Coordinates of C-alpha atoms and ligand atoms in Angstrom, one line a residue:
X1 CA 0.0 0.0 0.0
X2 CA 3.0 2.3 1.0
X3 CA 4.5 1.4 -2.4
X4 CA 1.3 2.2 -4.2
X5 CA 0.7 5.6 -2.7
X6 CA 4.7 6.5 -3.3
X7 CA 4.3 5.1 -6.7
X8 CA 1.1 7.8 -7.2
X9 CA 3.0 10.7 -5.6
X10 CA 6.0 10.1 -8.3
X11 CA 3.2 9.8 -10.8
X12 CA 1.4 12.9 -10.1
X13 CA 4.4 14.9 -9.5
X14 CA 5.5 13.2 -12.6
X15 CA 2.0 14.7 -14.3
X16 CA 2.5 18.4 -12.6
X17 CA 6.2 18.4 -14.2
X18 CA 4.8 17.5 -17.5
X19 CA 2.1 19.9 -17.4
X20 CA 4.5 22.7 -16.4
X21 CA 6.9 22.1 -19.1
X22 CA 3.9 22.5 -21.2
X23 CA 2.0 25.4 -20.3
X24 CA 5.9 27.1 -19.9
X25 CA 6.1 26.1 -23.6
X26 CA 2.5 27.4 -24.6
X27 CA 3.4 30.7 -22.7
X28 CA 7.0 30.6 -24.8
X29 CA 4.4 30.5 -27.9
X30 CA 2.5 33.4 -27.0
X31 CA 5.9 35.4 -26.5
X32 CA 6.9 34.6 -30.1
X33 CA 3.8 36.1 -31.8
X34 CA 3.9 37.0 -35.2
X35 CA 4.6 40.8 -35.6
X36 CA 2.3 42.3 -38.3
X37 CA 5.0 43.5 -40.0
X38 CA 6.1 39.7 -40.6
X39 CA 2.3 39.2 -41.7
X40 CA 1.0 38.1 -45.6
X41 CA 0.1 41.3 -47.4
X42 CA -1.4 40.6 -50.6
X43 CA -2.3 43.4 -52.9
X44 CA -5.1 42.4 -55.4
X45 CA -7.1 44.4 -58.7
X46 CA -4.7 47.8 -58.0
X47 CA -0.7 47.1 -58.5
X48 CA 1.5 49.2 -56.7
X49 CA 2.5 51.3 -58.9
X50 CA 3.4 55.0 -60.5
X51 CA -0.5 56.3 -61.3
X52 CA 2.2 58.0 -64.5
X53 CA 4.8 55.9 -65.6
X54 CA 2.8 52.6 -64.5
X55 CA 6.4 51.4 -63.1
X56 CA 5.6 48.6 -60.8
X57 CA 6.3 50.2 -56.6
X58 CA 9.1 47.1 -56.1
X59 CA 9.8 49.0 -52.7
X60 CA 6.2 48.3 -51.5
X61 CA 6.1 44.5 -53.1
X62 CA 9.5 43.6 -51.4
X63 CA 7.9 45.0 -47.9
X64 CA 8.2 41.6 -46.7
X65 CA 9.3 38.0 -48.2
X66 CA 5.3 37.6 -47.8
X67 CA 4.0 40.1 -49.8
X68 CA 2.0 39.1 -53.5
X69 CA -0.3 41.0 -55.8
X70 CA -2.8 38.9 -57.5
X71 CA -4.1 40.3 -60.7
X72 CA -4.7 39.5 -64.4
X73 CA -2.6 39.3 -67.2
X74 CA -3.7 43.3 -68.2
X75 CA -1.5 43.6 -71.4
X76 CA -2.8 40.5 -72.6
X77 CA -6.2 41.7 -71.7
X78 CA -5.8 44.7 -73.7
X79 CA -4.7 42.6 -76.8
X80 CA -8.0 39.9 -76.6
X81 CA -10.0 43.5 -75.8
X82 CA -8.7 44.4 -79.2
X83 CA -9.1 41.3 -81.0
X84 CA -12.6 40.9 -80.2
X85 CA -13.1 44.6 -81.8
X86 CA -11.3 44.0 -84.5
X87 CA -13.2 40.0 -85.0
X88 CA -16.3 41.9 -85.1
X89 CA -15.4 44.8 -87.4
X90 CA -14.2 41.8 -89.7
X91 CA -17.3 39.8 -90.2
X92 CA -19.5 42.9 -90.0
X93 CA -21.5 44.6 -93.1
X94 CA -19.7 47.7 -94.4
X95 CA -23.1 49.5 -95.5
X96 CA -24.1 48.7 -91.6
X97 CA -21.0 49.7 -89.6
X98 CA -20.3 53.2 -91.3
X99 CA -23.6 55.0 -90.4
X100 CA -23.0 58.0 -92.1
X101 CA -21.4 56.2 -95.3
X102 CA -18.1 58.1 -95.2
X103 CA -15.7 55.3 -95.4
X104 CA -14.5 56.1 -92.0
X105 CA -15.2 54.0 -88.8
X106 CA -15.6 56.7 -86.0
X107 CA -15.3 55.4 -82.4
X108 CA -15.4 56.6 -78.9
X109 CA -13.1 55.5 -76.0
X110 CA -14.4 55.4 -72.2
X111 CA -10.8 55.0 -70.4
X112 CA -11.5 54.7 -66.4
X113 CA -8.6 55.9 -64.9
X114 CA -5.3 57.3 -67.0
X115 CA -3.4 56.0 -63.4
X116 CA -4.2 52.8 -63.2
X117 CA -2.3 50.6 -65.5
X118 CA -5.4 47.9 -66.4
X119 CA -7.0 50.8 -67.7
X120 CA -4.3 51.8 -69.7
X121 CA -3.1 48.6 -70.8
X122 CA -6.7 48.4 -72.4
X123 CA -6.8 51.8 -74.1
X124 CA -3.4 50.0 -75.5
X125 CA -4.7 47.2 -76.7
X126 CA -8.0 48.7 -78.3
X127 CA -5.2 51.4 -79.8
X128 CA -3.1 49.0 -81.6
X129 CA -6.0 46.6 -83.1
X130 CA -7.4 49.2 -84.6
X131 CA -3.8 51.2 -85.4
X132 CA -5.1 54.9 -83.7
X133 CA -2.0 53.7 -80.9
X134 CA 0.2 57.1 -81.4
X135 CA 2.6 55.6 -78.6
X136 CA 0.3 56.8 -75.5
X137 CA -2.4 55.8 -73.7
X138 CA -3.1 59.8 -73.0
X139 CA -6.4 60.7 -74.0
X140 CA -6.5 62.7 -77.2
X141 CA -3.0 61.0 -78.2
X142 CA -4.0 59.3 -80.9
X143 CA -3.2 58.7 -85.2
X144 CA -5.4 57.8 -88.1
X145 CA -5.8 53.7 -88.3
X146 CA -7.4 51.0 -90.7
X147 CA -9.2 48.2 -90.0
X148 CA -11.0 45.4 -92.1
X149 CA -14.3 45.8 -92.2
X150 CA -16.7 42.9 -93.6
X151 CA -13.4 42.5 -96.4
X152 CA -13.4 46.2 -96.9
X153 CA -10.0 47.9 -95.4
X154 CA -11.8 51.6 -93.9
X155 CA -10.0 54.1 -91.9
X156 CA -10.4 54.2 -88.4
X157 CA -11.0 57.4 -86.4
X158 CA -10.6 57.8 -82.5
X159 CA -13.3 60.9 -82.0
X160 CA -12.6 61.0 -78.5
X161 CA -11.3 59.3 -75.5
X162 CA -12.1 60.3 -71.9
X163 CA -10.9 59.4 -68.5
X164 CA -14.1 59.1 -67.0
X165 CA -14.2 61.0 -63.3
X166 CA -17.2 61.4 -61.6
X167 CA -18.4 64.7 -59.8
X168 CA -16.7 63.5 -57.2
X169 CA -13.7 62.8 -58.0
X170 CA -14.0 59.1 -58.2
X171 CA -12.4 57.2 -61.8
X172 CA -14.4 54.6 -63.8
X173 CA -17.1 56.1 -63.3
X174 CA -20.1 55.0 -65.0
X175 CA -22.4 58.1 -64.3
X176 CA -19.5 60.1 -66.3
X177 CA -19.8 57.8 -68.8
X178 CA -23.7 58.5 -69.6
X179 CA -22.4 62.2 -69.6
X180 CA -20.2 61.7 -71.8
X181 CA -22.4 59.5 -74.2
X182 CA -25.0 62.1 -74.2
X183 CA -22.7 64.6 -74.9
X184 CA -21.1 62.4 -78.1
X185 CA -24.1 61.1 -79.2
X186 CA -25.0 65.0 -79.5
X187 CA -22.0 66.8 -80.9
X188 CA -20.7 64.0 -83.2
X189 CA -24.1 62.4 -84.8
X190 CA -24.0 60.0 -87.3
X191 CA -20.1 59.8 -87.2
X192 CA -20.0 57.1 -84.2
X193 CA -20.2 54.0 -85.7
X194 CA -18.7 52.3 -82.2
X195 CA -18.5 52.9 -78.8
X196 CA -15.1 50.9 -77.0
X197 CA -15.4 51.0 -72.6
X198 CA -12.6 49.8 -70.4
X199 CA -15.0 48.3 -68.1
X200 CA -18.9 46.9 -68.6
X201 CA -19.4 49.9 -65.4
X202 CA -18.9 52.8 -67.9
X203 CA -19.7 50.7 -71.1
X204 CA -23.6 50.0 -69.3
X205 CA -23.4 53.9 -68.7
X206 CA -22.9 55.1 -71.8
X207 CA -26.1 52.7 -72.6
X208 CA -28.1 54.7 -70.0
X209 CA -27.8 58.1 -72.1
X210 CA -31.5 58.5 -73.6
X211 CA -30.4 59.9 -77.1
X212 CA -28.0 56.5 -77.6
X213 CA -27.6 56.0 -81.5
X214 CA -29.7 52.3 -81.5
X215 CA -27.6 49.5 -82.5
X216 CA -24.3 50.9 -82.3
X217 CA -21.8 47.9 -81.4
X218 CA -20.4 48.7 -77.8
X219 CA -17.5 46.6 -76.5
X220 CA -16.8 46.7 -72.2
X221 CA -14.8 44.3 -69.9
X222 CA -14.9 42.8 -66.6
X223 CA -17.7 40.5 -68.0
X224 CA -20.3 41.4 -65.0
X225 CA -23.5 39.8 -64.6
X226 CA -25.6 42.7 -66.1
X227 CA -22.9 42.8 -69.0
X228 CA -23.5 39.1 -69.5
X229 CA -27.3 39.1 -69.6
X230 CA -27.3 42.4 -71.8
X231 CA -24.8 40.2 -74.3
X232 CA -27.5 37.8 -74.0
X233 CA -30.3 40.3 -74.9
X234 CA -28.0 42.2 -77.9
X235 CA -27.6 45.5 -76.3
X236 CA -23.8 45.0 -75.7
X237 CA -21.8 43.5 -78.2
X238 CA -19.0 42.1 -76.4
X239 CA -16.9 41.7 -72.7
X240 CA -13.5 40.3 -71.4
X241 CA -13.6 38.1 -68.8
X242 CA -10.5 38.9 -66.6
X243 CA -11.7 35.9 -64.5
X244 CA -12.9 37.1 -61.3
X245 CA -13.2 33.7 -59.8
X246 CA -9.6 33.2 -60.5
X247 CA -8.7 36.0 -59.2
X248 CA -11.0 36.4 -55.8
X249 CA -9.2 32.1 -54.9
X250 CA -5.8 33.3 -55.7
X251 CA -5.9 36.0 -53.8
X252 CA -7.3 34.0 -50.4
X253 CA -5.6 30.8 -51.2
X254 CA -2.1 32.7 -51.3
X255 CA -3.1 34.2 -47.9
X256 CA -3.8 30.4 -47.1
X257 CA -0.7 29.3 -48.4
X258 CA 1.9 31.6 -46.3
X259 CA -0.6 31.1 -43.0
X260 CA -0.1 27.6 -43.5
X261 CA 3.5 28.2 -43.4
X262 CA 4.3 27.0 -47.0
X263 CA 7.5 29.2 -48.6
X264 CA 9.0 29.6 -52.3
X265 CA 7.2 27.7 -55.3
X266 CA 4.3 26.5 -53.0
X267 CA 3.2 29.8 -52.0
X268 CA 2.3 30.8 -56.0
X269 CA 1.6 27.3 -57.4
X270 CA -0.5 24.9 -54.1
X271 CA -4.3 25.3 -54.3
X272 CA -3.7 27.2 -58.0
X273 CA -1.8 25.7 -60.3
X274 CA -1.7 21.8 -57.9
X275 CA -4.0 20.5 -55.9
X276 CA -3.6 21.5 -52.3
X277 CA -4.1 18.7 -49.2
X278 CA -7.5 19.2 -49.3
X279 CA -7.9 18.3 -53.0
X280 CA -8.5 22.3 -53.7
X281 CA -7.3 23.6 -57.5
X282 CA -8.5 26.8 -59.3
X283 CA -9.4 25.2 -63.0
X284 CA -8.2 27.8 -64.9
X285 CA -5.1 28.9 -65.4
X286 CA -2.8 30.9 -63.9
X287 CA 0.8 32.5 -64.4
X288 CA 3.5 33.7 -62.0
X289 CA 5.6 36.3 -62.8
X290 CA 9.0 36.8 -60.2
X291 CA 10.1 39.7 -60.9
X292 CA 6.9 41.7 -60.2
X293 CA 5.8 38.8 -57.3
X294 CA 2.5 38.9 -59.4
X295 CA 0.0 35.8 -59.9
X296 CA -2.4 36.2 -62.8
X297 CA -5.5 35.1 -63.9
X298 CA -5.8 34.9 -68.2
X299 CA -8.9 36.9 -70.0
X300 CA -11.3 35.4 -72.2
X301 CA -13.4 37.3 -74.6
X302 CA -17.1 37.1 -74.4
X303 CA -19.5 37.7 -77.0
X304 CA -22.9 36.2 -78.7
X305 CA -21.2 33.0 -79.2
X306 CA -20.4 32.3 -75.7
X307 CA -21.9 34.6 -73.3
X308 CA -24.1 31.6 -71.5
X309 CA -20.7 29.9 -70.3
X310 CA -20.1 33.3 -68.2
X311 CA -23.2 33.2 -66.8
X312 CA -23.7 34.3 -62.7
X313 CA -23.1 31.9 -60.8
X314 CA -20.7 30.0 -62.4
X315 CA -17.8 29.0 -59.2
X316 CA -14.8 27.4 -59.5
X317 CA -16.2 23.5 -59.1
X318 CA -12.5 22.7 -58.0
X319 CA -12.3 24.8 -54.9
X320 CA -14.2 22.6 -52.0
X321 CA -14.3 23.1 -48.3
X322 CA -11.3 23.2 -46.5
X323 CA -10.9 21.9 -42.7
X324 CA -7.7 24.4 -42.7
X325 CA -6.9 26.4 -39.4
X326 CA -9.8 29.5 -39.2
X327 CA -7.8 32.8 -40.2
X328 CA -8.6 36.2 -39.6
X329 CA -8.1 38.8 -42.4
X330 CA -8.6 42.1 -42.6
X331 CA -9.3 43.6 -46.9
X332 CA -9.5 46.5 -48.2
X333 CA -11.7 47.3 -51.4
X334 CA -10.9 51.5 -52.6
X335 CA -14.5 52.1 -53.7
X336 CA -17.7 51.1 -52.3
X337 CA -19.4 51.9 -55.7
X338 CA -17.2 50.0 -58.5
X339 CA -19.1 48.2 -60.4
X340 CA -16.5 45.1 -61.0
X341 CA -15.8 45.1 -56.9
X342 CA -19.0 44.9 -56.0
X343 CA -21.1 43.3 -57.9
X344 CA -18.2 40.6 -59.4
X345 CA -14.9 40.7 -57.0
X346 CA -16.5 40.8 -53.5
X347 CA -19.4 37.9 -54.2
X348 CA -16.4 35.8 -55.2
X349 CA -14.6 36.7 -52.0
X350 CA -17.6 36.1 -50.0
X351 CA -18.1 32.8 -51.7
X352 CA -14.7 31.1 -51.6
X353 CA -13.1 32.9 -48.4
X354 CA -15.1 30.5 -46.0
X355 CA -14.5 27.7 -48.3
X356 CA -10.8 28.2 -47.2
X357 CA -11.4 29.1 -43.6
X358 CA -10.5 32.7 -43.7
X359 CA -12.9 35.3 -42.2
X360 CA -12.6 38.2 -43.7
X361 CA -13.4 42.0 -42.5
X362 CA -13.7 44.1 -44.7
X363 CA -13.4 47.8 -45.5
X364 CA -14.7 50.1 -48.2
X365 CA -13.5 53.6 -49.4
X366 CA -15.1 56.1 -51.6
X367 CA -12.4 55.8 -54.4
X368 CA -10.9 59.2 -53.6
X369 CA -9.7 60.1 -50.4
X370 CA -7.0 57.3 -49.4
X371 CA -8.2 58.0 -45.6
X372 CA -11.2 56.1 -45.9
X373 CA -9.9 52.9 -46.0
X374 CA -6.9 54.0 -44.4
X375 CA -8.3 55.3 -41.5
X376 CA -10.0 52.0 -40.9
X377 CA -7.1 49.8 -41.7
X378 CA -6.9 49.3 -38.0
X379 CA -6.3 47.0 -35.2
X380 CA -3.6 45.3 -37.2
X381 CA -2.3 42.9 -34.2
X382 CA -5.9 41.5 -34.7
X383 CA -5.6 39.9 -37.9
X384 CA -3.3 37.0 -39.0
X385 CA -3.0 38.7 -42.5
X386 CA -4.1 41.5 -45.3
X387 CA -6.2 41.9 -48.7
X388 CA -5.2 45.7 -49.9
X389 CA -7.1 47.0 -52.8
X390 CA -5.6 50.9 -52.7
X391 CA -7.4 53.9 -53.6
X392 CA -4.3 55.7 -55.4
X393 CA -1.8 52.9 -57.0
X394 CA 1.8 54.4 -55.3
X395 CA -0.3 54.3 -51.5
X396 CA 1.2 51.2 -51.0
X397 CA 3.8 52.1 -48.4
X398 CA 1.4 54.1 -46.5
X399 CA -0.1 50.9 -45.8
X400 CA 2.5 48.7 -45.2
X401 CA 4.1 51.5 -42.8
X402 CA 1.0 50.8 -40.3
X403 CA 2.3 47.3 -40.4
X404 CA 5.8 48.4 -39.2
X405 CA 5.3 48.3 -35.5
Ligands
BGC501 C1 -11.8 46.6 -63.7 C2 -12.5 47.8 -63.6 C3 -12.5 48.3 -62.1 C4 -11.0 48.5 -61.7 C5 -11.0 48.8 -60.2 C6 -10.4 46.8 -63.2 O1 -9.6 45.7 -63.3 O2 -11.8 46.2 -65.0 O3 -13.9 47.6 -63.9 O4 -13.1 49.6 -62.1 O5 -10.4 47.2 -61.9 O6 -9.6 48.9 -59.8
CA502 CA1 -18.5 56.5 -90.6

C-alpha cells in the first residue's frame, strides 16, 4: 500500500512536471507572436505602382518576403480586348457599320482611370487593333488607323477618349460615362459607328444616355452579370472576362498558403496551379511572374457565341471546403461603388473565403480620399494577414508603414 501511494505521488508529480513544461512552452508561444509586419500582405485588382509611368512600386512588393499581388494578365487583356473589336469589325456589313457612309469607322473611347495601369493597358490594346495607338495611352493621343471591315480595309477614327471622373472625383465612373455618351451622341451624330469601354461599369453607362444611337456595337470588360445578360439580350456587343473567380481564390488561397507556413514555389503554385491537401485547384489557369511577385489570372473574350458559359453563378467547381486552421483577415476594397468590386470581386470573395477558412473583415472607401480605407485599416495585431485593394496605385507604403510596428 505504501508502495502504491509512493508510486502515485512520483506519478502525479511526474504529471505536474509534465504539465508545467507545457503550459511554460504554450506561454514561450504566445511570447513569439507574429509581428504584423512579418504578416502576408497581398495586394489584389490595384498594383502598386506609378499612377504616370505605371512602373511597378518594387519597394512596397518587397515589404516583406510575404507580400504578393494577384491580378490578371492586363497587357494581354488589352490585346484579346482588341481582338474581339477588331473580329467583329471583320465579319460585320460595311453598309451597316459606317452609319454616315463616309468610309471612316468613327469610335469613342471610355478609359476609367489614366493612373491605373489595367485601364491603360486596355486603351493600348483597343489602340493598336485598330492602329489609332500614337505611342500613349493619354487621352486625345491618338493617329489615323485602318481596320477590315466585312473584307473592306476603312480608316479608323478615335473621335474622342475620356478618362471618366465622376463629380466627385472618383475614376471609372459610369455616371461620367452617360455624360459623356449624351454629350457624343449630341455633338458627333452619325459619325459614331462604335462605342469601346474599359470596363462593362462605364460601357452599361454610356447605354443609360436616352439619345444612344440604337444599335451601335459597344464593346466593355470585366464581363459582369448585367454585362453578361445584356450580351445575352443584344444590347452589348461584347466583354472580357479577366476571371474574377480566379482571381478572388488566388488571392485568399495565397493568404492560405503563407498562413499555413508554406515558402517559395508552393506559395504561388498549391491550391492554384496543384492541388492542395485538401484536393483544392483553381481550374483555370494561372501565371506567376518573379520579378513583379504577381500571380495572374488569363482573360477570355465574351460575345454572342459564348456569353451563357459566363453566366452568374458560375464557381470554380474545383475549390471545395477546406478543414484548414480558421484565419482572420482584414481587406480592403478602394470604392464602395465600383461596379466590378462589388457586384463581381467581393461575391467571389464572400463565396470562396469561407470555403478556405479565412474570415474576412472588410473595408470600403469612396475611391478618392485614401483615408477612408486608411483610417480604418486598424487594429492590425488582430488579424493574421491582409487583402489591400488601394485607392491611389503608389499608396502602397502608406499601408505597409502601419504594419511596421
Ligand atoms: C476593372 C474595372 C475596375 C477596376 C478597379 C479593373 O480591373 O476592369 O472595372 O473599375 O479594376 O480597380
Ligand atoms: Ca462613318
Amino acid at each position: 500500500m505504501k508502495k502504491f501511494l509512493v508510486a502515485m505521488i512520483v506519478m502525479v508529480m511526474i504529471g505536474s512536471f509534465a504539465f508545467a513544461g507545457g503550459s511554460q512552452e504554450s506561454s514561450g508561444a504566445a511570447a513569439t507572436v507574429v509581428r504584423n509586419a512579418d504578416k502576408p500582405v497581398v495586394f489584389y485588382n490595384r498594383q502598386p505602382s506609378d499612377p504616370v509611368s505605371g512602373e511597378i512600386d518594387m519597394d512596397t512588393m518587397n515589404w516583406n518576403d510575404s507580400t504578393f499581388y494577384v491580378g490578371f494578365d492586363a497587357a494581354g487583356g488589352g490585346a484579346v480586348q482588341g481582338q474581339l473589336i477588331v473580329d467583329y469589325l471583320a465579319s460585320a456589313d460595311p453598309a451597316v457599320v459606317d452609319r454616315n457612309g463616309d468610309g471612316i469607322i468613327g469610335y469613342v473611347l471610355c478609359i476609367g482611370d489614366v493612373g491605373h495601369n489595367d485601364s491603360r493597358a486596355r486603351t493600348e490594346g483597343i489602340r493598336k487593333a485598330l492602329g489609332t495607338w500614337a505611342g500613349s495611352t493619354d487621352p486625345g493621343v491618338v493617329q489615323e488607323g485602318s481596320a477590315n471591315v466585312g473584307g473592306t480595309q476603312m480608316k479608323v477614327v478615335e473621335l474622342e477618349g475620356r478618362a471618366m471622373t465622376g463629380t466627385d472625383g472618383s475614376t471609372w465612373n459610369a455616371n461620367a460615362a452617360t455624360d459623356a455618351m449624351s454629350g457624343w451622341a449630341t455633338r458627333f451624330g452619325d459619325q459614331i459607328d462604335m462605342v469601346v469601354s474599359n470596363n462593362d461599369g462605364m460601357a452599361m453607362g454610356c447605354l443609360q444616355a436616352s439619345n444612344y444611337p440604337a444599335g451601335v456595337p459597344i464593346f466593355g470588360y470585366d464581363a459582369n452579370a448585367d454585362a453578361i445578360e445584356a450580351i445575352g439580350q443584344g444590347r452589348l456587343t461584347g466583354t472580357v472576362s479577366q476571371n474574377v473567380d480566379a482571381q478572388a481564390t488566388a488571392t485568399l488561397q495565397v493568404l492560405r498558403n503563407l498562413l499555413d507556413g508554406l515558402t517559395g514555389e508552393d506559395v504561388w503554385t498549391v491550391g492554384i496551379t496543384e492541388a492542395d491537401q485538401y484536393g483544392n485547384k483553381i481550374s483555370a489557369a494561372m501565371e506567376y511572374l518573379p520579378e513583379t511577385k504577381a500571380l495572374l489570372a488569363q482573360n477570355t473574350g465574351v460575345n454572342s457565341s459564348n456569353w451563357q458559359s459566363y453566366t452568374e453563378g458560375t464557381r470554380d467547381p474545383g475549390i471545395k471546403q477546406t478543414s484548414a486552421e480558421a484565419k482572420k483577415v482584414l481587406l480592403t476594397v478602394y470604392n464602395s461603388a465600383d461596379n466590378f468590386l462589388s457586384s463581381s470581386y467581393l461575391p467571389a470573395l464572400r463565396y470562396y473565403a469561407p470555403l478556405l477558412n479565412i474570415e474576412l473583415t472588410i473595408v470600403q472607401g469612396d475611391g478618392q480620399n485614401e483615408s477612408v480605407c486608411l483610417d480604418r485599416f486598424t487594429n492590425l495585431n488582430n488579424y493574421d494577414g491582409y487583402a489591400i485593394n488601394m485607392v491611389r496605385t503608389n499608396s502602397g507604403p502608406d499601408y505597409v508603414e502601419k504594419l511596421r510596428y
